[in-house]
């Protein structure tokens, strides 16, 4: 009888431990891989980033700008921060805040020249300059892009875009 009681107690403790693990797991930091970078993110960080990206995908650029700005305020040292700045620039572009987008993309490239999206950011800057009818600056940005990231997809697009500006 004593052995059976001990066995039952051990099984109950194991079940409670498994239940507790299952309840706590969603609250623990998760390993994230984004834009060639791996880092730990707490679930709220991940949830807010995913929600902001959902706004971008739906084309709700006003709300996306707000969500990304809030994210950077709440999680300034987040592993998501670089990507958030890139997508913030895209959201600003989407809502036709070209000057704001240029500032965001320039700061992003200055801080992250080796980021996988740096070349794309320069192309976005040129697109903003074209929208602002600043073709001289756009030409220079497209030229800088081709020199800095010669093998990139963005450089190929920049070459085509520059040919269309002449």
CSV table of N, CA and C in Angstrom, one decimal:
chain,number,residue,atom,x,y,z
A,1,UNK,N,0.8,-1.2,0.0
A,1,UNK,CA,0.0,0.0,0.0
A,1,UNK,C,0.9,1.3,0.0
A,2,UNK,N,1.9,1.3,0.8
A,2,UNK,CA,2.8,2.4,0.9
A,2,UNK,C,3.5,2.7,-0.4
A,3,UNK,N,3.9,1.6,-1.1
A,3,UNK,CA,4.6,1.8,-2.4
A,3,UNK,C,3.6,2.3,-3.4
A,4,UNK,N,2.4,1.9,-3.4
A,4,UNK,CA,1.4,2.4,-4.4
A,4,UNK,C,1.1,3.9,-4.1
A,5,UNK,N,1.0,4.3,-2.8
A,5,UNK,CA,0.8,5.7,-2.5
A,5,UNK,C,1.9,6.5,-2.9
A,6,UNK,N,3.1,6.0,-2.7
A,6,UNK,CA,4.3,6.8,-3.2
A,6,UNK,C,4.3,6.9,-4.7
A,7,UNK,N,4.0,5.9,-5.4
A,7,UNK,CA,3.9,5.9,-6.8
A,7,UNK,C,2.9,6.9,-7.3
A,8,UNK,N,1.7,6.9,-6.7
A,8,UNK,CA,0.6,7.8,-7.0
A,8,UNK,C,1.1,9.3,-6.8
A,9,UNK,N,1.7,9.5,-5.7
A,9,UNK,CA,2.2,10.9,-5.3
A,9,UNK,C,3.3,11.3,-6.3
A,10,UNK,N,4.2,10.4,-6.7
A,10,UNK,CA,5.2,10.8,-7.7
A,10,UNK,C,4.6,11.1,-9.0
A,11,UNK,N,3.6,10.4,-9.4
A,11,UNK,CA,2.9,10.6,-10.7
A,11,UNK,C,2.2,12.0,-10.6
A,12,UNK,N,1.5,12.3,-9.5
A,12,UNK,CA,0.8,13.6,-9.4
A,12,UNK,C,1.8,14.7,-9.4
A,13,UNK,N,3.0,14.6,-8.8
A,13,UNK,CA,4.0,15.6,-8.8
A,13,UNK,C,4.5,15.8,-10.2
A,14,UNK,N,4.7,14.7,-10.9
A,14,UNK,CA,5.2,14.8,-12.3
A,14,UNK,C,4.2,15.5,-13.2
A,15,UNK,N,2.9,15.2,-13.0
A,15,UNK,CA,1.8,15.8,-13.8
A,15,UNK,C,1.7,17.3,-13.5
A,16,UNK,N,1.8,17.6,-12.2
A,16,UNK,CA,1.8,19.1,-11.8
A,16,UNK,C,2.9,19.8,-12.4
A,17,UNK,N,4.1,19.2,-12.4
A,17,UNK,CA,5.3,19.8,-12.9
A,17,UNK,C,5.2,20.1,-14.4
A,18,UNK,N,4.6,19.1,-15.1
A,18,UNK,CA,4.4,19.2,-16.6
A,18,UNK,C,3.4,20.3,-16.9
A,19,UNK,N,2.3,20.4,-16.1
A,19,UNK,CA,1.3,21.4,-16.2
A,19,UNK,C,1.9,22.8,-16.0
A,20,UNK,N,2.7,22.9,-14.9
A,20,UNK,CA,3.3,24.2,-14.6
A,20,UNK,C,4.3,24.6,-15.8
A,21,UNK,N,5.1,23.7,-16.3
A,21,UNK,CA,6.0,24.0,-17.4
A,21,UNK,C,5.2,24.5,-18.6
A,22,UNK,N,4.1,23.8,-18.9
A,22,UNK,CA,3.2,24.2,-20.1
A,22,UNK,C,2.6,25.6,-19.9
A,23,UNK,N,2.3,25.9,-18.6
A,23,UNK,CA,1.7,27.2,-18.4
A,23,UNK,C,2.8,28.3,-18.4
A,24,UNK,N,4.0,28.0,-18.0
A,24,UNK,CA,5.0,29.1,-17.9
A,24,UNK,C,5.7,29.3,-19.3
A,25,UNK,N,5.8,28.2,-20.1
A,25,UNK,CA,6.5,28.3,-21.4
A,25,UNK,C,6.1,29.5,-22.2
A,26,UNK,N,4.9,29.9,-22.4
A,26,UNK,CA,4.5,31.1,-23.2
A,26,UNK,C,5.0,32.4,-22.6
A,27,UNK,N,5.4,32.4,-21.3
A,27,UNK,CA,5.9,33.6,-20.6
A,27,UNK,C,7.4,33.8,-20.7
A,28,UNK,N,8.1,32.7,-21.1
A,28,UNK,CA,9.5,32.8,-21.2
A,28,UNK,C,10.0,33.4,-22.5
A,29,UNK,N,11.2,34.0,-22.4
A,29,UNK,CA,11.8,34.5,-23.7
A,29,UNK,C,12.0,33.4,-24.7
A,30,UNK,N,11.8,33.8,-26.0
A,30,UNK,CA,11.9,32.8,-27.1
A,30,UNK,C,13.0,33.2,-28.0
A,31,UNK,N,13.6,32.2,-28.6
A,31,UNK,CA,14.7,32.4,-29.5
A,31,UNK,C,14.1,32.9,-30.9
A,32,UNK,N,14.6,34.0,-31.4
A,32,UNK,CA,14.0,34.6,-32.6
A,32,UNK,C,15.1,34.7,-33.6
A,33,UNK,N,14.8,34.4,-34.9
A,33,UNK,CA,15.8,34.7,-36.0
A,33,UNK,C,15.1,35.6,-37.0
A,34,UNK,N,15.8,36.8,-37.2
A,34,UNK,CA,15.2,37.8,-38.1
A,34,UNK,C,16.3,38.5,-38.8
A,35,UNK,N,16.2,38.6,-40.1
A,35,UNK,CA,17.1,39.4,-40.9
A,35,UNK,C,18.6,38.9,-40.6
A,36,UNK,N,18.8,37.6,-40.5
A,36,UNK,CA,20.1,37.1,-40.3
A,36,UNK,C,20.6,37.3,-38.9
A,37,UNK,N,19.8,37.6,-37.9
A,37,UNK,CA,20.2,37.9,-36.6
A,37,UNK,C,19.4,37.0,-35.6
A,38,UNK,N,20.1,36.3,-34.6
A,38,UNK,CA,19.4,35.5,-33.7
A,38,UNK,C,19.4,36.2,-32.3
A,39,UNK,N,18.3,36.2,-31.6
A,39,UNK,CA,18.3,36.9,-30.3
A,39,UNK,C,17.1,36.3,-29.5
A,40,UNK,N,17.1,36.6,-28.2
A,40,UNK,CA,16.0,36.3,-27.3
A,40,UNK,C,15.0,37.4,-27.2
A,41,UNK,N,13.7,37.1,-27.3
A,41,UNK,CA,12.7,38.1,-27.2
A,41,UNK,C,11.6,37.6,-26.2
A,42,UNK,N,11.1,38.5,-25.4
A,42,UNK,CA,10.1,38.1,-24.5
A,42,UNK,C,8.8,38.0,-25.3
A,43,UNK,N,7.8,37.3,-24.9
A,43,UNK,CA,6.6,37.1,-25.7
A,43,UNK,C,5.8,38.4,-26.0
A,44,UNK,N,5.9,39.4,-25.1
A,44,UNK,CA,5.2,40.6,-25.4
A,44,UNK,C,5.9,41.4,-26.6
A,45,UNK,N,7.2,41.3,-26.6
A,45,UNK,CA,8.0,41.9,-27.7
A,45,UNK,C,7.6,41.3,-29.0
A,46,UNK,N,7.6,40.0,-29.0
A,46,UNK,CA,7.2,39.2,-30.2
A,46,UNK,C,5.8,39.6,-30.7
A,47,UNK,N,4.9,39.6,-29.7
A,47,UNK,CA,3.5,39.9,-30.0
A,47,UNK,C,3.4,41.3,-30.6
A,48,UNK,N,4.0,42.3,-30.0
A,48,UNK,CA,3.9,43.6,-30.6
A,48,UNK,C,4.5,43.8,-31.9
A,49,UNK,N,5.7,43.1,-32.1
A,49,UNK,CA,6.3,43.2,-33.5
A,49,UNK,C,5.4,42.5,-34.5
A,50,UNK,N,4.9,41.3,-34.2
A,50,UNK,CA,4.0,40.6,-35.1
A,50,UNK,C,2.8,41.5,-35.4
A,51,UNK,N,2.2,42.1,-34.4
A,51,UNK,CA,1.0,42.9,-34.6
A,51,UNK,C,1.3,44.1,-35.6
A,52,UNK,N,2.5,44.8,-35.3
A,52,UNK,CA,2.9,45.9,-36.2
A,52,UNK,C,3.1,45.4,-37.6
A,53,UNK,N,3.7,44.3,-37.8
A,53,UNK,CA,3.9,43.7,-39.1
A,53,UNK,C,2.6,43.4,-39.8
A,54,UNK,N,1.6,42.9,-39.0
A,54,UNK,CA,0.3,42.7,-39.6
A,54,UNK,C,-0.3,44.0,-40.1
A,55,UNK,N,-0.1,45.1,-39.4
A,55,UNK,CA,-0.6,46.4,-39.9
A,55,UNK,C,0.0,46.8,-41.2
A,56,UNK,N,1.3,46.5,-41.3
A,56,UNK,CA,2.0,46.8,-42.6
A,56,UNK,C,1.4,46.0,-43.7
A,57,UNK,N,1.3,44.7,-43.5
A,57,UNK,CA,0.7,43.8,-44.5
A,57,UNK,C,-0.7,44.2,-44.9
A,58,UNK,N,-1.5,44.7,-44.0
A,58,UNK,CA,-2.8,45.2,-44.4
A,58,UNK,C,-2.8,46.5,-45.0
A,59,UNK,N,-1.7,47.2,-45.0
A,59,UNK,CA,-1.6,48.5,-45.6
A,59,UNK,C,-2.1,49.6,-44.7
A,60,UNK,N,-2.2,49.3,-43.4
A,60,UNK,CA,-2.6,50.4,-42.4
A,60,UNK,C,-1.4,51.1,-41.9
A,61,UNK,N,-0.9,52.0,-42.8
A,61,UNK,CA,0.4,52.6,-42.5
A,61,UNK,C,0.4,53.6,-41.3
A,62,UNK,N,-0.7,54.3,-41.2
A,62,UNK,CA,-0.8,55.2,-40.0
A,62,UNK,C,-0.7,54.5,-38.7
A,63,UNK,N,-1.4,53.4,-38.6
A,63,UNK,CA,-1.3,52.6,-37.4
A,63,UNK,C,0.0,51.9,-37.2
A,64,UNK,N,0.6,51.5,-38.3
A,64,UNK,CA,1.9,50.8,-38.3
A,64,UNK,C,3.0,51.8,-37.8
A,65,UNK,N,2.9,53.0,-38.3
A,65,UNK,CA,3.9,54.0,-37.8
A,65,UNK,C,3.8,54.1,-36.2
A,66,UNK,N,2.5,54.2,-35.8
A,66,UNK,CA,2.3,54.3,-34.3
A,66,UNK,C,2.8,53.1,-33.6
A,67,UNK,N,2.5,51.9,-34.1
A,67,UNK,CA,2.9,50.7,-33.5
A,67,UNK,C,4.4,50.5,-33.4
A,68,UNK,N,5.1,50.8,-34.5
A,68,UNK,CA,6.5,50.7,-34.5
A,68,UNK,C,7.2,51.7,-33.6
A,69,UNK,N,6.7,52.9,-33.6
A,69,UNK,CA,7.2,54.0,-32.7
A,69,UNK,C,7.0,53.6,-31.3
A,70,UNK,N,5.9,53.1,-30.9
A,70,UNK,CA,5.6,52.6,-29.6
A,70,UNK,C,6.5,51.5,-29.2
A,71,UNK,N,6.7,50.6,-30.1
A,71,UNK,CA,7.6,49.4,-29.9
A,71,UNK,C,9.0,49.9,-29.5
A,72,UNK,N,9.6,50.9,-30.3
A,72,UNK,CA,10.9,51.4,-30.0
A,72,UNK,C,11.0,52.1,-28.7
A,73,UNK,N,9.9,52.7,-28.3
A,73,UNK,CA,9.9,53.4,-26.9
A,73,UNK,C,9.9,52.3,-25.8
A,74,UNK,N,9.0,51.3,-26.0
A,74,UNK,CA,8.9,50.2,-25.0
A,74,UNK,C,10.1,49.3,-24.9
A,75,UNK,N,10.7,49.0,-26.1
A,75,UNK,CA,11.8,48.0,-26.1
A,75,UNK,C,13.0,48.6,-26.9
A,76,UNK,N,13.6,49.6,-26.3
A,76,UNK,CA,14.7,50.3,-27.0
A,76,UNK,C,15.9,49.4,-27.3
A,77,UNK,N,16.1,48.4,-26.5
A,77,UNK,CA,17.3,47.5,-26.7
A,77,UNK,C,16.9,46.2,-27.3
A,78,UNK,N,15.8,46.1,-27.8
A,78,UNK,CA,15.3,44.8,-28.4
A,78,UNK,C,16.1,44.3,-29.6
A,79,UNK,N,16.2,43.0,-29.7
A,79,UNK,CA,16.8,42.5,-30.9
A,79,UNK,C,16.0,42.8,-32.2
A,80,UNK,N,14.8,43.2,-32.0
A,80,UNK,CA,13.9,43.5,-33.2
A,80,UNK,C,14.2,45.0,-33.6
A,81,UNK,N,14.9,45.8,-32.8
A,81,UNK,CA,15.0,47.2,-33.1
A,81,UNK,C,15.4,47.6,-34.5
A,82,UNK,N,16.5,47.0,-35.0
A,82,UNK,CA,16.9,47.3,-36.3
A,82,UNK,C,15.8,47.1,-37.4
A,83,UNK,N,15.2,45.9,-37.3
A,83,UNK,CA,14.2,45.6,-38.3
A,83,UNK,C,13.0,46.5,-38.1
A,84,UNK,N,12.7,46.9,-36.9
A,84,UNK,CA,11.6,47.8,-36.6
A,84,UNK,C,11.8,49.2,-37.3
A,85,UNK,N,13.1,49.6,-37.2
A,85,UNK,CA,13.4,50.9,-37.8
A,85,UNK,C,13.2,50.8,-39.3
A,86,UNK,N,13.6,49.7,-39.9
A,86,UNK,CA,13.5,49.5,-41.4
A,86,UNK,C,12.0,49.6,-41.7
A,87,UNK,N,11.2,48.8,-41.0
A,87,UNK,CA,9.7,48.8,-41.3
A,87,UNK,C,9.0,50.1,-41.0
A,88,UNK,N,9.5,50.8,-40.0
A,88,UNK,CA,9.0,52.1,-39.7
A,88,UNK,C,9.2,53.0,-40.9
A,89,UNK,N,10.3,53.0,-41.5
A,89,UNK,CA,10.6,53.8,-42.7
A,89,UNK,C,9.6,53.4,-43.8
A,90,UNK,N,9.4,52.1,-44.0
A,90,UNK,CA,8.4,51.7,-45.0
A,90,UNK,C,7.0,52.1,-44.7
A,91,UNK,N,6.6,52.1,-43.4
A,91,UNK,CA,5.3,52.6,-43.1
A,91,UNK,C,5.2,54.1,-43.3
A,92,UNK,N,6.2,54.8,-43.0
A,92,UNK,CA,6.2,56.3,-43.3
A,92,UNK,C,6.1,56.5,-44.8
A,93,UNK,N,6.8,55.7,-45.6
A,93,UNK,CA,6.7,55.8,-47.1
A,93,UNK,C,5.3,55.5,-47.5
A,94,UNK,N,4.7,54.5,-46.9
A,94,UNK,CA,3.4,54.1,-47.3
A,94,UNK,C,2.3,55.2,-47.0
A,95,UNK,N,2.6,56.0,-46.0
A,95,UNK,CA,1.6,57.0,-45.7
A,95,UNK,C,2.1,58.4,-46.3
A,96,UNK,N,3.0,58.3,-47.2
A,96,UNK,CA,3.5,59.4,-48.0
A,96,UNK,C,4.2,60.5,-47.1
A,97,UNK,N,4.8,60.1,-46.0
A,97,UNK,CA,5.6,60.9,-45.2
A,97,UNK,C,7.1,60.7,-45.7
A,98,UNK,N,7.3,61.2,-46.9
A,98,UNK,CA,8.6,60.9,-47.5
A,98,UNK,C,9.8,61.5,-46.7
A,99,UNK,N,9.7,62.7,-46.2
A,99,UNK,CA,10.8,63.3,-45.4
A,99,UNK,C,11.0,62.5,-44.2
A,100,UNK,N,10.0,62.1,-43.5
A,100,UNK,CA,10.2,61.2,-42.3
A,100,UNK,C,10.8,59.9,-42.7
A,101,UNK,N,10.4,59.3,-43.8
A,101,UNK,CA,10.9,58.0,-44.2
A,101,UNK,C,12.4,58.2,-44.5
A,102,UNK,N,12.8,59.3,-45.2
A,102,UNK,CA,14.2,59.5,-45.6
A,102,UNK,C,15.0,59.6,-44.3
A,103,UNK,N,14.5,60.3,-43.3
A,103,UNK,CA,15.3,60.4,-42.0
A,103,UNK,C,15.4,59.1,-41.4
A,104,UNK,N,14.3,58.3,-41.3
A,104,UNK,CA,14.4,57.0,-40.7
A,104,UNK,C,15.3,56.1,-41.4
A,105,UNK,N,15.2,56.0,-42.7
A,105,UNK,CA,16.1,55.1,-43.5
A,105,UNK,C,17.6,55.6,-43.4
A,106,UNK,N,17.8,56.9,-43.5
A,106,UNK,CA,19.2,57.3,-43.3
A,106,UNK,C,19.8,56.9,-42.0
A,107,UNK,N,19.1,57.1,-40.9
A,107,UNK,CA,19.6,56.7,-39.6
A,107,UNK,C,19.8,55.2,-39.5
A,108,UNK,N,18.9,54.5,-40.1
A,108,UNK,CA,19.0,53.0,-40.2
A,108,UNK,C,20.3,52.6,-40.9
A,109,UNK,N,20.5,53.1,-42.1
A,109,UNK,CA,21.7,52.8,-42.8
A,109,UNK,C,23.0,53.2,-42.1
A,110,UNK,N,23.0,54.4,-41.6
A,110,UNK,CA,24.2,54.9,-40.8
A,110,UNK,C,24.5,54.0,-39.7
A,111,UNK,N,23.5,53.5,-39.0
A,111,UNK,CA,23.8,52.7,-37.8
A,111,UNK,C,24.0,51.2,-38.2
A,112,UNK,N,23.5,50.8,-39.4
A,112,UNK,CA,23.6,49.4,-39.8
A,112,UNK,C,24.0,49.2,-41.2
A,113,UNK,N,25.2,49.7,-41.6
A,113,UNK,CA,25.6,49.6,-43.0
A,113,UNK,C,25.7,48.1,-43.5
A,114,UNK,N,25.9,47.2,-42.6
A,114,UNK,CA,26.0,45.8,-43.0
A,114,UNK,C,24.8,45.0,-42.8
A,115,UNK,N,23.7,45.6,-42.5
A,115,UNK,CA,22.4,44.9,-42.3
A,115,UNK,C,21.9,44.4,-43.6
A,116,UNK,N,21.3,43.3,-43.7
A,116,UNK,CA,20.8,42.7,-44.9
A,116,UNK,C,19.8,43.6,-45.7
A,117,UNK,N,19.2,44.6,-45.0
A,117,UNK,CA,18.2,45.5,-45.6
A,117,UNK,C,18.8,46.9,-45.8
A,118,UNK,N,20.1,47.1,-45.7
A,118,UNK,CA,20.7,48.4,-45.9
A,118,UNK,C,20.6,48.9,-47.3
A,119,UNK,N,20.9,48.0,-48.3
A,119,UNK,CA,20.8,48.4,-49.7
A,119,UNK,C,19.3,48.7,-50.0
A,120,UNK,N,18.4,47.9,-49.5
A,120,UNK,CA,17.0,48.2,-49.8
A,120,UNK,C,16.6,49.5,-49.2
A,121,UNK,N,17.2,49.9,-48.1
A,121,UNK,CA,16.9,51.2,-47.5
A,121,UNK,C,17.3,52.3,-48.3
A,122,UNK,N,18.5,52.2,-48.9
A,122,UNK,CA,19.0,53.3,-49.8
A,122,UNK,C,18.1,53.4,-51.0
A,123,UNK,N,17.6,52.3,-51.6
A,123,UNK,CA,16.7,52.3,-52.7
A,123,UNK,C,15.4,53.0,-52.3
A,124,UNK,N,14.9,52.8,-51.0
A,124,UNK,CA,13.7,53.4,-50.5
A,124,UNK,C,14.0,54.9,-50.4
A,125,UNK,N,15.2,55.3,-49.9
A,125,UNK,CA,15.5,56.8,-49.8
A,125,UNK,C,15.4,57.4,-51.2
A,126,UNK,N,16.0,56.7,-52.2
A,126,UNK,CA,15.9,57.3,-53.6
A,126,UNK,C,14.4,57.4,-54.1
A,127,UNK,N,13.6,56.4,-53.7
A,127,UNK,CA,12.2,56.4,-54.1
A,127,UNK,C,11.5,57.6,-53.5
A,128,UNK,N,11.8,57.9,-52.2
A,128,UNK,CA,11.3,59.0,-51.5
A,128,UNK,C,11.7,60.3,-52.2
A,129,UNK,N,13.0,60.4,-52.6
A,129,UNK,CA,13.5,61.6,-53.2
A,129,UNK,C,12.8,61.8,-54.6
A,130,UNK,N,12.6,60.7,-55.3
A,130,UNK,CA,11.8,60.8,-56.6
A,130,UNK,C,10.4,61.3,-56.3
A,131,UNK,N,9.8,60.8,-55.3
A,131,UNK,CA,8.4,61.3,-55.0
A,131,UNK,C,8.4,62.8,-54.6
A,132,UNK,N,9.5,63.2,-54.0
A,132,UNK,CA,9.6,64.7,-53.6
A,132,UNK,C,10.1,65.5,-54.8
A,133,UNK,N,10.3,64.9,-56.0
A,133,UNK,CA,10.8,65.6,-57.2
A,133,UNK,C,12.2,66.1,-57.0
A,134,UNK,N,13.0,65.4,-56.2
A,134,UNK,CA,14.4,65.8,-56.0
A,134,UNK,C,15.3,64.8,-56.7
A,135,UNK,N,15.2,64.9,-58.1
A,135,UNK,CA,15.9,63.9,-58.9
A,135,UNK,C,17.4,63.9,-58.8
A,136,UNK,N,18.0,65.1,-58.5
A,136,UNK,CA,19.4,65.2,-58.3
A,136,UNK,C,19.9,64.3,-57.1
A,137,UNK,N,19.2,64.5,-56.0
A,137,UNK,CA,19.5,63.7,-54.8
A,137,UNK,C,19.2,62.2,-55.1
A,138,UNK,N,18.1,61.9,-55.8
A,138,UNK,CA,17.8,60.5,-56.1
A,138,UNK,C,18.9,59.9,-56.9
A,139,UNK,N,19.4,60.6,-57.9
A,139,UNK,CA,20.5,60.1,-58.7
A,139,UNK,C,21.7,59.7,-57.9
A,140,UNK,N,22.0,60.7,-57.0
A,140,UNK,CA,23.2,60.5,-56.1
A,140,UNK,C,23.0,59.3,-55.2
A,141,UNK,N,21.8,59.1,-54.6
A,141,UNK,CA,21.5,58.0,-53.7
A,141,UNK,C,21.6,56.7,-54.5
A,142,UNK,N,21.0,56.7,-55.7
A,142,UNK,CA,21.1,55.5,-56.6
A,142,UNK,C,22.5,55.1,-56.9
A,143,UNK,N,23.3,56.1,-57.2
A,143,UNK,CA,24.7,55.9,-57.5
A,143,UNK,C,25.5,55.4,-56.3
A,144,UNK,N,25.2,56.0,-55.1
A,144,UNK,CA,25.9,55.5,-53.9
A,144,UNK,C,25.5,54.1,-53.6
A,145,UNK,N,24.2,53.8,-53.8
A,145,UNK,CA,23.7,52.4,-53.6
A,145,UNK,C,24.5,51.4,-54.5
A,146,UNK,N,24.6,51.7,-55.7
A,146,UNK,CA,25.3,50.8,-56.6
A,146,UNK,C,26.8,50.6,-56.3
A,147,UNK,N,27.4,51.7,-55.8
A,147,UNK,CA,28.8,51.6,-55.3
A,147,UNK,C,29.0,50.8,-54.0
A,148,UNK,N,28.1,51.0,-53.1
A,148,UNK,CA,28.2,50.4,-51.8
A,148,UNK,C,27.8,49.0,-51.7
A,149,UNK,N,26.8,48.6,-52.6
A,149,UNK,CA,26.2,47.3,-52.5
A,149,UNK,C,26.1,46.7,-54.0
A,150,UNK,N,27.3,46.6,-54.7
A,150,UNK,CA,27.2,46.3,-56.1
A,150,UNK,C,26.5,45.0,-56.5
A,151,UNK,N,26.6,44.0,-55.7
A,151,UNK,CA,26.0,42.7,-56.1
A,151,UNK,C,24.6,42.5,-55.7
A,152,UNK,N,24.0,43.5,-55.1
A,152,UNK,CA,22.7,43.3,-54.5
A,152,UNK,C,21.5,43.5,-55.5
A,153,UNK,N,20.4,42.9,-55.1
A,153,UNK,CA,19.2,43.0,-55.9
A,153,UNK,C,18.8,44.5,-56.0
A,154,UNK,N,19.0,45.2,-54.9
A,154,UNK,CA,18.7,46.7,-54.8
A,154,UNK,C,19.5,47.4,-55.8
A,155,UNK,N,20.8,47.0,-55.9
A,155,UNK,CA,21.7,47.7,-56.9
A,155,UNK,C,21.2,47.6,-58.3
A,156,UNK,N,20.7,46.4,-58.6
A,156,UNK,CA,20.2,46.1,-60.0
A,156,UNK,C,18.9,47.0,-60.2
A,157,UNK,N,18.1,47.1,-59.2
A,157,UNK,CA,16.9,47.9,-59.3
A,157,UNK,C,17.3,49.4,-59.4
A,158,UNK,N,18.4,49.8,-58.7
A,158,UNK,CA,18.8,51.2,-58.7
A,158,UNK,C,19.4,51.5,-60.1
A,159,UNK,N,20.0,50.6,-60.7
A,159,UNK,CA,20.6,50.9,-62.1
A,159,UNK,C,19.4,51.1,-63.0
A,160,UNK,N,18.4,50.3,-63.0
A,160,UNK,CA,17.2,50.5,-63.8
A,160,UNK,C,16.5,51.8,-63.5
A,161,UNK,N,16.3,52.1,-62.2
A,161,UNK,CA,15.7,53.4,-61.8
A,161,UNK,C,16.5,54.6,-62.2
A,162,UNK,N,17.8,54.5,-62.1
A,162,UNK,CA,18.6,55.6,-62.5
A,162,UNK,C,18.5,55.9,-64.0
A,163,UNK,N,18.4,54.8,-64.8
A,163,UNK,CA,18.3,54.9,-66.3
A,163,UNK,C,17.0,55.6,-66.6
A,164,UNK,N,16.0,55.4,-65.8
A,164,UNK,CA,14.7,56.0,-66.1
A,164,UNK,C,14.7,57.5,-65.7
A,165,UNK,N,15.6,57.9,-64.9
A,165,UNK,CA,15.7,59.3,-64.4
A,165,UNK,C,16.4,60.3,-65.4
A,166,UNK,N,17.1,59.7,-66.3
A,166,UNK,CA,18.0,60.5,-67.2
A,166,UNK,C,17.2,61.2,-68.3
